[in-house]
Coordinates of C-alpha atoms and ligand atoms in Angstrom, one line a residue:
M1334 CA 21.1 94.3 -17.2
F1335 CA 24.4 94.7 -15.4
K1336 CA 27.6 94.2 -17.4
S1337 CA 31.0 94.3 -15.8
K1338 CA 33.6 96.6 -17.5
S1339 CA 35.8 93.7 -18.5
A1340 CA 32.9 91.8 -20.0
T1341 CA 32.1 94.9 -22.1
A1342 CA 35.7 95.2 -23.2
Y1343 CA 35.8 91.5 -24.1
F1344 CA 32.6 91.8 -26.0
Q1345 CA 33.9 94.9 -27.9
S1346 CA 37.1 93.1 -28.9
L1347 CA 35.2 90.1 -30.1
V1348 CA 33.0 92.3 -32.3
L1349 CA 36.1 94.0 -33.7
L1350 CA 37.7 90.7 -34.4
I1351 CA 34.7 89.3 -36.2
S1352 CA 34.1 92.4 -38.2
T1353 CA 37.8 92.5 -39.3
I1354 CA 37.5 88.8 -40.4
L1355 CA 34.3 89.6 -42.3
I1356 CA 35.7 92.7 -44.0
F1357 CA 38.9 90.9 -44.9
S1358 CA 37.1 87.9 -46.4
C1359 CA 34.5 89.9 -48.3
S1360 CA 37.0 92.3 -49.7
S1361 CA 39.5 89.7 -50.7
A1362 CA 36.6 87.8 -52.5
E1363 CA 35.9 91.1 -54.3
L1364 CA 39.5 91.8 -55.1
V1365 CA 40.2 88.7 -57.1
P1366 CA 37.1 88.4 -59.3
M1367 CA 37.0 84.8 -60.5
D1368 CA 33.4 84.5 -61.7
L1369 CA 32.5 86.4 -64.9
K1370 CA 28.8 85.6 -64.3
K1371 CA 28.9 87.8 -61.2
V1372 CA 30.3 90.9 -62.9
P1373 CA 27.5 93.4 -63.2
L1374 CA 27.8 94.1 -66.9
I1375 CA 25.3 96.6 -68.4
P1376 CA 24.2 96.1 -71.1
T1377 CA 24.4 92.3 -70.5
P1378 CA 26.3 90.5 -73.3
V1379 CA 24.7 88.0 -75.7
S1380 CA 26.8 85.2 -74.2
A1381 CA 29.2 85.0 -71.3
T1382 CA 31.0 81.8 -70.2
A1383 CA 32.9 81.9 -67.0
T1384 CA 36.1 79.9 -66.6
G1385 CA 36.8 80.5 -62.9
E1386 CA 40.2 82.2 -63.1
S1387 CA 41.4 85.7 -63.4
F1388 CA 43.9 87.8 -65.4
E1389 CA 46.2 90.0 -63.5
I1390 CA 47.4 93.4 -64.9
T1391 CA 51.0 93.8 -63.9
D1392 CA 53.8 96.3 -64.4
K1393 CA 55.0 94.1 -67.3
T1394 CA 51.6 94.0 -69.1
V1395 CA 51.8 95.4 -72.7
I1396 CA 48.7 96.4 -74.8
F1397 CA 49.3 95.0 -78.3
T1398 CA 47.1 96.4 -81.0
S1399 CA 46.6 95.9 -84.7
G1400 CA 46.1 99.6 -85.4
D1401 CA 46.4 103.2 -84.1
F1402 CA 43.1 103.6 -82.3
L1403 CA 42.1 106.5 -80.2
S1404 CA 39.8 104.4 -78.1
I1405 CA 42.7 102.0 -77.2
E1406 CA 44.9 105.0 -76.3
Q1407 CA 42.1 106.3 -74.1
F1408 CA 41.6 102.9 -72.5
A1409 CA 45.3 102.5 -71.9
Q1410 CA 45.4 105.8 -70.1
E1411 CA 42.4 104.9 -67.9
A1412 CA 44.0 101.5 -67.1
R1413 CA 47.3 103.2 -66.2
N1414 CA 45.5 105.5 -63.8
V1415 CA 43.7 102.6 -62.1
T1416 CA 46.6 100.2 -62.0
G1417 CA 49.6 102.5 -61.6
H1418 CA 51.3 100.3 -64.3
P1419 CA 53.0 101.7 -67.5
L1420 CA 50.8 99.6 -69.9
E1421 CA 52.8 100.4 -73.0
I1422 CA 51.1 100.2 -76.3
S1423 CA 52.9 98.2 -79.0
P1424 CA 52.1 96.9 -82.5
M1425 CA 50.6 93.4 -82.7
I1426 CA 53.1 90.5 -82.7
S1427 CA 52.6 87.2 -84.4
S1428 CA 53.4 85.0 -81.4
P1429 CA 51.5 86.2 -78.3
S1430 CA 53.2 85.9 -74.9
N1431 CA 51.6 85.6 -71.5
G1432 CA 50.6 88.5 -69.2
N1433 CA 49.5 90.9 -72.0
M1434 CA 46.4 92.4 -73.6
Y1435 CA 45.7 92.0 -77.3
F1436 CA 43.3 94.3 -79.2
Q1437 CA 42.8 93.2 -82.8
I1438 CA 40.7 94.0 -85.8
A1439 CA 40.1 90.5 -87.2
E1440 CA 37.2 88.7 -88.9
I1441 CA 35.1 87.2 -86.2
E1442 CA 32.3 84.7 -86.6
N1443 CA 29.6 87.4 -86.3
K1444 CA 30.0 89.8 -89.2
D1445 CA 28.1 92.7 -87.6
S1446 CA 30.2 95.8 -87.6
E1447 CA 29.5 96.4 -83.9
A1448 CA 30.2 92.8 -82.7
Y1449 CA 33.2 91.8 -80.7
E1450 CA 34.6 88.7 -79.0
L1451 CA 36.5 88.9 -75.7
E1452 CA 38.5 86.1 -74.2
V1453 CA 40.1 86.5 -70.8
S1454 CA 42.3 83.7 -69.3
N1455 CA 44.8 83.8 -66.5
N1456 CA 47.5 84.2 -69.2
N1457 CA 46.1 87.1 -71.2
L1458 CA 43.2 89.1 -72.6
V1459 CA 42.3 89.0 -76.3
L1460 CA 39.7 91.3 -77.8
K1461 CA 38.7 90.9 -81.5
A1462 CA 36.3 92.7 -83.7
N1463 CA 35.6 93.3 -87.3
T1464 CA 35.8 97.1 -87.0
E1465 CA 37.2 99.8 -84.7
Q1466 CA 33.6 100.4 -83.5
G1467 CA 33.4 96.7 -82.4
L1468 CA 36.7 97.1 -80.5
F1469 CA 35.2 100.2 -78.9
Y1470 CA 32.3 98.2 -77.5
G1471 CA 34.6 95.4 -76.4
I1472 CA 36.6 98.0 -74.5
Q1473 CA 33.5 99.3 -72.7
T1474 CA 32.9 95.7 -71.5
I1475 CA 36.6 95.4 -70.4
R1476 CA 36.2 98.7 -68.5
Q1477 CA 33.3 97.1 -66.6
L1478 CA 35.5 94.1 -65.8
M1479 CA 38.0 96.4 -64.1
P1480 CA 37.5 98.0 -60.7
A1481 CA 34.8 100.7 -60.5
S1482 CA 37.5 103.3 -59.8
I1483 CA 38.3 103.3 -63.5
E1484 CA 35.3 105.6 -63.8
S1485 CA 36.9 108.2 -61.7
G1486 CA 40.5 107.7 -62.6
R1487 CA 41.4 106.8 -59.0
L1488 CA 44.4 104.5 -58.4
S1489 CA 43.2 101.2 -57.1
K1490 CA 44.8 100.3 -53.8
E1491 CA 44.7 96.6 -54.8
I1492 CA 46.2 94.5 -57.6
V1493 CA 43.8 94.7 -60.6
Y1494 CA 42.4 91.3 -61.7
L1495 CA 39.8 90.7 -64.4
A1496 CA 37.5 87.6 -64.1
S1497 CA 38.2 85.1 -66.9
G1498 CA 35.9 83.7 -69.5
K1499 CA 34.6 84.3 -73.0
I1500 CA 32.1 87.0 -74.1
I1501 CA 30.5 86.9 -77.5
D1502 CA 28.5 90.1 -78.1
S1503 CA 26.6 92.1 -80.7
P1504 CA 23.7 94.5 -80.6
R1505 CA 20.0 93.6 -80.9
F1506 CA 19.1 96.9 -82.6
E1507 CA 21.2 99.1 -85.0
Y1508 CA 19.8 102.4 -83.5
R1509 CA 20.4 102.8 -79.7
G1510 CA 19.7 106.4 -78.9
A1511 CA 19.2 109.1 -76.4
M1512 CA 17.5 112.5 -77.0
L1513 CA 18.3 115.7 -75.2
D1514 CA 16.0 118.7 -75.4
V1515 CA 18.4 121.7 -75.6
S1516 CA 15.6 124.1 -76.5
R1517 CA 13.4 124.3 -73.3
H1518 CA 16.7 124.8 -71.5
F1519 CA 20.0 125.3 -73.2
F1520 CA 23.0 123.1 -72.3
G1521 CA 26.5 124.0 -73.4
V1522 CA 28.9 121.9 -75.4
D1523 CA 30.6 120.5 -72.3
V1524 CA 27.4 119.1 -71.0
I1525 CA 26.6 117.5 -74.4
K1526 CA 30.1 115.9 -74.5
R1527 CA 29.6 114.5 -71.0
Y1528 CA 26.3 113.0 -72.1
I1529 CA 28.0 111.5 -75.1
D1530 CA 30.6 110.0 -72.8
Y1531 CA 27.8 108.4 -70.7
I1532 CA 25.7 107.0 -73.5
S1533 CA 28.6 105.7 -75.5
S1534 CA 30.0 103.8 -72.5
Y1535 CA 26.7 101.9 -72.4
K1536 CA 27.1 101.2 -76.1
M1537 CA 24.5 103.7 -77.3
N1538 CA 25.3 105.1 -80.8
K1539 CA 22.9 108.0 -81.5
L1540 CA 22.4 111.4 -79.8
H1541 CA 19.3 113.1 -81.0
L1542 CA 19.4 116.9 -80.3
H1543 CA 16.0 118.7 -80.1
L1544 CA 17.5 121.9 -81.5
S1545 CA 14.4 124.1 -81.8
D1546 CA 11.1 124.6 -80.1
D1547 CA 8.8 127.4 -79.0
Q1548 CA 11.1 128.5 -76.2
G1549 CA 14.4 128.7 -78.2
W1550 CA 16.3 128.1 -81.4
R1551 CA 19.7 126.6 -80.7
I1552 CA 21.6 126.2 -83.9
E1553 CA 23.2 128.9 -85.9
I1554 CA 21.9 129.2 -89.5
K1555 CA 24.1 131.7 -91.2
S1556 CA 21.6 132.7 -93.9
W1557 CA 18.9 133.4 -91.2
P1558 CA 21.0 135.0 -88.4
K1559 CA 18.1 136.2 -86.3
L1560 CA 17.1 132.6 -85.5
T1561 CA 19.8 132.5 -82.9
E1562 CA 20.4 136.3 -82.4
V1563 CA 16.7 136.7 -81.4
G1564 CA 15.2 133.2 -81.2
G1565 CA 18.1 131.8 -79.1
L1566 CA 17.9 134.4 -76.3
T1567 CA 15.2 132.8 -74.2
Q1568 CA 14.3 129.6 -72.4
V1569 CA 11.7 128.1 -70.0
G1570 CA 11.4 130.3 -66.9
G1571 CA 12.9 133.3 -68.7
G1572 CA 16.6 132.5 -68.4
E1573 CA 19.0 133.7 -71.1
G1574 CA 19.1 130.6 -73.3
G1575 CA 21.9 130.2 -75.7
F1576 CA 22.8 128.5 -79.0
Y1577 CA 25.5 126.5 -80.7
T1578 CA 27.5 128.2 -83.3
Q1579 CA 28.2 126.1 -86.4
E1580 CA 31.7 125.6 -85.0
D1581 CA 30.2 124.3 -81.7
Y1582 CA 28.0 122.0 -83.6
K1583 CA 30.8 120.6 -85.7
E1584 CA 32.8 120.1 -82.5
I1585 CA 29.9 118.1 -81.0
V1586 CA 29.7 116.0 -84.2
R1587 CA 33.5 115.3 -84.1
Y1588 CA 33.5 114.4 -80.5
A1589 CA 30.5 112.1 -80.9
Q1590 CA 32.2 110.4 -83.9
S1591 CA 35.2 109.7 -81.7
K1592 CA 32.9 107.7 -79.5
F1593 CA 30.9 106.1 -82.4
V1594 CA 27.9 108.3 -81.7
T1595 CA 26.0 109.8 -84.6
I1596 CA 24.2 113.2 -84.0
V1597 CA 20.6 113.3 -85.2
P1598 CA 19.6 117.0 -85.4
E1599 CA 15.9 117.9 -85.0
I1600 CA 14.3 121.1 -86.2
D1601 CA 10.7 120.7 -84.9
M1602 CA 8.1 121.9 -87.4
P1603 CA 5.5 123.2 -88.5
G1604 CA 4.4 123.5 -84.8
H1605 CA 6.8 124.1 -81.9
T1606 CA 8.2 127.1 -83.9
N1607 CA 7.4 130.1 -81.8
A1608 CA 11.1 131.1 -81.4
A1609 CA 11.6 131.1 -85.2
L1610 CA 8.4 133.1 -85.7
V1611 CA 9.6 135.7 -83.1
A1612 CA 12.8 136.0 -85.1
Y1613 CA 11.1 136.1 -88.5
P1614 CA 7.4 137.1 -88.1
E1615 CA 6.9 136.9 -91.9
L1616 CA 6.9 133.1 -91.5
N1617 CA 3.8 133.3 -89.4
C1618 CA 0.1 133.6 -90.5
N1619 CA -1.5 132.1 -87.5
K1620 CA -4.7 134.1 -87.0
K1621 CA -5.0 132.9 -83.4
D1622 CA -1.5 134.3 -82.5
P1623 CA -0.8 137.1 -85.1
N1624 CA 2.1 138.7 -83.0
P1625 CA 4.2 136.0 -81.5
K1626 CA 6.4 137.0 -78.5
A1627 CA 9.3 135.2 -76.8
Y1628 CA 7.8 132.3 -74.8
S1629 CA 9.1 131.0 -71.5
G1630 CA 6.1 128.8 -70.4
I1631 CA 5.7 125.1 -71.0
E1632 CA 2.4 124.8 -73.0
V1633 CA 2.5 123.1 -76.4
G1634 CA 0.7 123.2 -79.7
F1635 CA 0.0 127.0 -80.2
S1636 CA 2.5 127.9 -82.9
T1637 CA 2.8 127.0 -86.6
L1638 CA 4.8 128.0 -89.7
C1639 CA 2.7 129.4 -92.5
T1640 CA 2.4 126.3 -94.5
R1641 CA 1.0 127.9 -97.7
N1642 CA 3.6 130.6 -97.9
P1643 CA 6.3 129.8 -100.4
E1644 CA 8.8 131.8 -98.4
V1645 CA 8.6 129.2 -95.6
Y1646 CA 10.0 126.6 -98.0
N1647 CA 12.9 128.9 -99.0
F1648 CA 13.6 129.3 -95.3
L1649 CA 13.5 125.6 -94.7
D1650 CA 15.6 124.9 -97.7
D1651 CA 18.3 127.1 -96.3
V1652 CA 18.0 125.7 -92.8
I1653 CA 18.1 122.0 -94.0
K1654 CA 20.9 122.8 -96.5
E1655 CA 23.2 124.3 -93.7
L1656 CA 22.3 121.6 -91.2
A1657 CA 22.7 118.7 -93.6
A1658 CA 26.2 120.0 -94.6
M1659 CA 27.3 119.8 -91.0
T1660 CA 25.7 116.5 -90.3
P1661 CA 27.4 113.3 -91.4
G1662 CA 24.6 111.1 -90.1
E1663 CA 21.9 109.8 -92.4
Y1664 CA 18.9 111.4 -90.7
I1665 CA 17.5 114.9 -90.4
H1666 CA 14.7 114.9 -87.8
I1667 CA 11.8 117.2 -88.8
G1668 CA 9.7 116.9 -85.6
G1669 CA 6.1 117.1 -86.8
D1670 CA 4.5 116.5 -83.4
E1671 CA 1.6 118.4 -81.7
S1672 CA 0.9 120.8 -84.6
H1673 CA -2.5 121.5 -83.1
V1674 CA -3.1 124.8 -84.8
T1675 CA -2.1 123.6 -88.3
E1676 CA -5.1 122.5 -90.4
K1677 CA -4.8 118.8 -91.2
E1678 CA -4.5 119.3 -95.0
D1679 CA -1.9 122.0 -94.5
Y1680 CA 0.0 119.8 -92.2
I1681 CA 0.1 117.0 -94.8
Y1682 CA 1.1 119.4 -97.5
F1683 CA 3.8 120.8 -95.3
I1684 CA 5.3 117.4 -94.3
N1685 CA 5.3 116.2 -97.9
K1686 CA 7.1 119.3 -99.1
V1687 CA 9.7 119.3 -96.3
Q1688 CA 10.5 115.6 -96.9
K1689 CA 11.5 116.5 -100.5
I1690 CA 13.9 119.2 -99.2
V1691 CA 15.5 116.7 -96.8
S1692 CA 15.9 114.2 -99.7
K1693 CA 17.3 116.9 -101.9
Y1694 CA 20.2 117.4 -99.4
G1695 CA 20.9 113.6 -99.4
K1696 CA 19.4 112.8 -96.0
K1697 CA 16.6 110.5 -94.8
V1698 CA 13.6 111.9 -92.9
M1699 CA 13.0 111.1 -89.3
G1700 CA 9.9 112.5 -87.5
W1701 CA 7.7 112.0 -84.6
D1702 CA 5.0 109.4 -85.4
D1703 CA 2.5 112.2 -86.2
I1704 CA 4.1 112.5 -89.6
S1705 CA 2.6 109.2 -90.7
A1706 CA -0.5 111.3 -91.7
A1707 CA 1.6 112.4 -94.7
T1708 CA 3.0 110.3 -97.6
L1709 CA 6.3 109.1 -96.3
E1710 CA 9.3 109.1 -98.5
T1711 CA 11.2 105.8 -99.0
G1712 CA 13.7 105.2 -96.2
S1713 CA 11.9 107.4 -93.7
A1714 CA 11.7 106.5 -90.0
V1715 CA 9.1 107.6 -87.5
Q1716 CA 9.7 107.9 -83.8
H1717 CA 6.8 106.4 -81.9
W1718 CA 6.0 108.3 -78.7
A1719 CA 2.3 108.3 -78.1
K1720 CA -0.3 107.0 -80.5
K1721 CA 0.1 103.4 -81.6
E1722 CA -2.1 103.9 -84.7
N1723 CA 0.4 106.5 -86.0
A1724 CA 3.2 104.0 -85.9
I1725 CA 1.0 101.4 -87.6
K1726 CA 0.2 103.9 -90.3
A1727 CA 3.9 104.4 -90.8
V1728 CA 4.8 100.8 -91.2
A1729 CA 1.9 100.4 -93.6
Q1730 CA 3.9 102.9 -95.8
N1731 CA 7.1 100.8 -95.3
A1732 CA 8.7 103.2 -92.9
K1733 CA 10.7 101.9 -90.0
V1734 CA 9.9 102.7 -86.4
L1735 CA 12.1 104.0 -83.6
M1736 CA 10.6 103.1 -80.3
T1737 CA 10.3 105.9 -77.7
P1738 CA 7.0 105.2 -75.9
A1739 CA 6.5 108.1 -73.5
T1740 CA 5.2 105.8 -70.8
R1741 CA 8.5 103.8 -70.7
T1742 CA 11.3 105.9 -72.2
Y1743 CA 10.6 109.6 -71.4
L1744 CA 13.3 110.4 -68.9
D1745 CA 11.6 113.6 -67.8
M1746 CA 8.7 111.6 -66.4
Q1747 CA 8.9 111.5 -62.6
Y1748 CA 9.9 108.3 -60.8
D1749 CA 7.0 108.7 -58.4
S1750 CA 4.9 111.5 -57.0
T1751 CA 7.7 112.7 -54.7
T1752 CA 10.3 113.2 -57.5
P1753 CA 11.4 116.9 -57.2
L1754 CA 11.9 117.4 -60.9
G1755 CA 10.1 116.3 -64.0
L1756 CA 6.5 115.9 -65.2
H1757 CA 4.0 113.0 -65.1
W1758 CA 1.6 113.6 -68.0
A1759 CA 2.5 110.3 -69.6
A1760 CA 3.2 108.2 -66.4
Y1761 CA 5.2 107.9 -63.3
I1762 CA 8.1 105.7 -64.4
E1763 CA 9.9 103.7 -61.7
L1764 CA 12.9 101.7 -62.7
D1765 CA 11.0 98.5 -63.1
S1766 CA 8.5 100.0 -65.4
A1767 CA 11.2 101.6 -67.5
Y1768 CA 12.9 98.3 -67.9
I1769 CA 10.1 95.8 -68.3
W1770 CA 9.0 96.2 -71.9
D1771 CA 10.0 94.7 -75.2
P1772 CA 10.1 97.0 -78.3
A1773 CA 9.0 94.0 -80.5
T1774 CA 5.7 93.5 -78.5
Q1775 CA 5.0 97.1 -77.7
I1776 CA 2.6 97.6 -80.6
D1777 CA 0.5 94.7 -81.9
G1778 CA 1.2 94.5 -85.6
I1779 CA 4.8 95.9 -85.4
S1780 CA 7.5 93.3 -85.3
E1781 CA 11.2 93.4 -84.6
S1782 CA 12.2 93.7 -88.3
Q1783 CA 10.2 96.9 -88.6
I1784 CA 11.9 98.5 -85.7
I1785 CA 15.3 100.3 -86.0
G1786 CA 15.8 100.6 -82.3
V1787 CA 15.1 102.4 -79.1
E1788 CA 15.6 105.9 -77.9
A1789 CA 15.3 107.4 -74.4
A1790 CA 14.2 111.0 -74.5
L1791 CA 14.9 113.7 -71.9
W1792 CA 12.7 116.8 -72.3
S1793 CA 13.9 119.7 -70.4
E1794 CA 11.0 121.9 -69.3
T1795 CA 11.9 121.3 -65.7
I1796 CA 15.6 120.5 -66.1
D1797 CA 18.3 123.1 -66.5
N1798 CA 21.7 121.7 -65.5
L1799 CA 23.9 118.6 -65.7
N1800 CA 23.1 117.4 -62.2
E1801 CA 19.4 117.5 -63.0
I1802 CA 19.9 115.7 -66.3
E1803 CA 21.8 113.0 -64.4
Y1804 CA 19.2 112.6 -61.7
M1805 CA 16.4 112.1 -64.2
A1806 CA 18.5 110.0 -66.7
F1807 CA 20.2 107.7 -64.2
P1808 CA 19.7 104.9 -63.8
R1809 CA 16.8 104.5 -66.2
L1810 CA 19.0 105.5 -69.2
I1811 CA 21.3 102.4 -68.8
G1812 CA 18.3 100.1 -68.7
H1813 CA 17.2 101.5 -72.0
A1814 CA 20.7 101.0 -73.3
E1815 CA 20.4 97.4 -72.4
I1816 CA 16.9 97.1 -74.0
G1817 CA 18.5 98.4 -77.2
W1818 CA 21.6 96.2 -77.1
S1819 CA 20.9 92.9 -75.3
P1820 CA 18.7 90.0 -76.4
Q1821 CA 15.2 90.0 -75.1
K1822 CA 15.4 86.4 -74.1
G1823 CA 16.7 86.1 -70.5
R1824 CA 16.0 89.7 -69.7
S1825 CA 14.1 90.1 -66.5
W1826 CA 13.7 92.8 -63.8
D1827 CA 14.3 90.2 -61.1
E1828 CA 17.8 89.5 -62.4
Y1829 CA 18.5 93.1 -63.6
K1830 CA 17.8 94.7 -60.3
F1831 CA 20.6 92.8 -58.6
R1832 CA 23.0 93.6 -61.4
L1833 CA 22.0 97.3 -61.3
A1834 CA 22.5 97.3 -57.5
K1835 CA 26.1 96.2 -57.9
H1836 CA 26.7 98.3 -60.9
E1837 CA 25.6 101.5 -59.0
E1838 CA 29.1 101.8 -57.5
R1839 CA 30.2 102.8 -61.0
L1840 CA 27.7 105.6 -61.1
V1841 CA 29.1 106.8 -57.8
E1842 CA 32.6 106.7 -59.2
M1843 CA 31.4 108.7 -62.2
G1844 CA 30.2 111.3 -59.8
I1845 CA 26.5 110.9 -60.9
D1846 CA 23.9 111.9 -58.4
Y1847 CA 21.5 109.2 -59.6
Y1848 CA 18.0 108.3 -58.3
R1849 CA 18.3 105.7 -55.5
S1850 CA 15.2 103.6 -56.0
A1851 CA 13.7 101.6 -53.2
L1852 CA 13.2 98.8 -55.8
V1853 CA 16.9 98.2 -56.1
P1854 CA 18.1 95.6 -53.4
R1855 CA 20.8 97.0 -51.3
N1856 CA 22.4 93.6 -50.6
A1857 CA 23.2 93.1 -54.2
N1858 CA 25.7 90.3 -54.0
D1859 CA 22.9 87.9 -52.8
G1860 CA 21.2 87.6 -56.1
L1861 CA 23.8 88.6 -58.7
Q1862 CA 24.0 86.1 -61.5
L1863 CA 24.0 86.9 -65.2
N1864 CA 21.2 85.1 -67.1
N1865 CA 22.8 84.8 -70.4
P1866 CA 23.9 81.5 -71.9
Ligands
ACM3359 C1 6.5 114.8 -77.9 O1 6.6 114.3 -76.8 N1 5.8 115.9 -78.1 C2 7.1 114.2 -79.0

């Protein structure tokens, strides 16, 4: 069809005008967030009531606090970066004035040590919690009420407003964990710290480190130095491996504590021990593999400690003694999975003896659910990953269960058959499948009160750097954080997918190269509406 030059120019200016109006009206709606129910919070809070206004952070805003808290200092610095305002920190005053933010340890209605209450009005912002940990979680929520650029530290070009309303919040489960396998591939202290930043900002409070396996021993044990000098030198694919010195480990523990994350260290045994056996062959008596060599493949179930050799228990006494002394958390994880070449009665004998050593050093036992074959010590917890009957056997012995079903929570499982990393022996796990499950109905006969929480596990046979960790973990990890924190009632994929879609801009600001699932709607604003009361 013929178009005159002037008609084309007219048409082009019209398009320009309409798009300018559209961009202006959309961005101004976004710039002054007025509806708390449309803020894509993850994990979603127990209750959020919108009041239709907004709080403006100005160059006069002061952060008043009832104590000297690192998390408030860190938040203030992030907020300064994003707003460009000085945001001075000042001791709490008795008569609050308008325009300020108040962070206060105070008794709130919910006595849970992790609970918080947040009230935002057009006058001020007030966060209250029973403990510093509760304040920390409230701060994570406030961060998500701020522009996404708080994640990168970029100055916002616009005035910063927070949607007004009241949030009352506390966790569903006490244990909200993530596991990193640092044995199949080794990750340095900086990577671990970065993962701690990620998980803690989604209110997760445990990092389980899988510190030993067939391919590498990753924690220095001073009384058995060859564990790391020899057993730490390898990894899957033949790379050079690595290990944490005791100082490194203590640094990880300290950093985690500053973000209210407890480290749960795992020494996997009696199977998955090839690296230890290469370092100390006297701990081996496996007739099928009398001369263990460094292993860089990904098969499982071929190694075992010599369960009837008393020297093995001297060894484990030293290992657990040194590990327990550096670990403030209550659990030592003893693994116990896939010991296919250990005779059943030897396995039971072994697990029973190792539990006594863990108790002797003042810690509780955690193990993969396979350990329910043994007689579990009081206070033990089993980590359910595969066989439901194992978890049922554990609760019959009054143990608690940590839910890590491989078909839902294994972050190394591929999203679909085209995923370039990962494995799929348990399942392909798309985002909906990772999200649509309830820990309390996962196993018939195991109810909410028998479950301590949820853990998302990232095995590293195919993963050897932070980018790859991020691609497999995100965004499934944050869905698991929500399953651990938020009430089951009201949780639905059809609501979550819109929230996740909008929330993804934060992952971009964090610099995370996450998996872009086709299941996440790209026109997120259309359906975004929090479900909570
Ligand atoms: C496991 O996946 N072997 C616990």
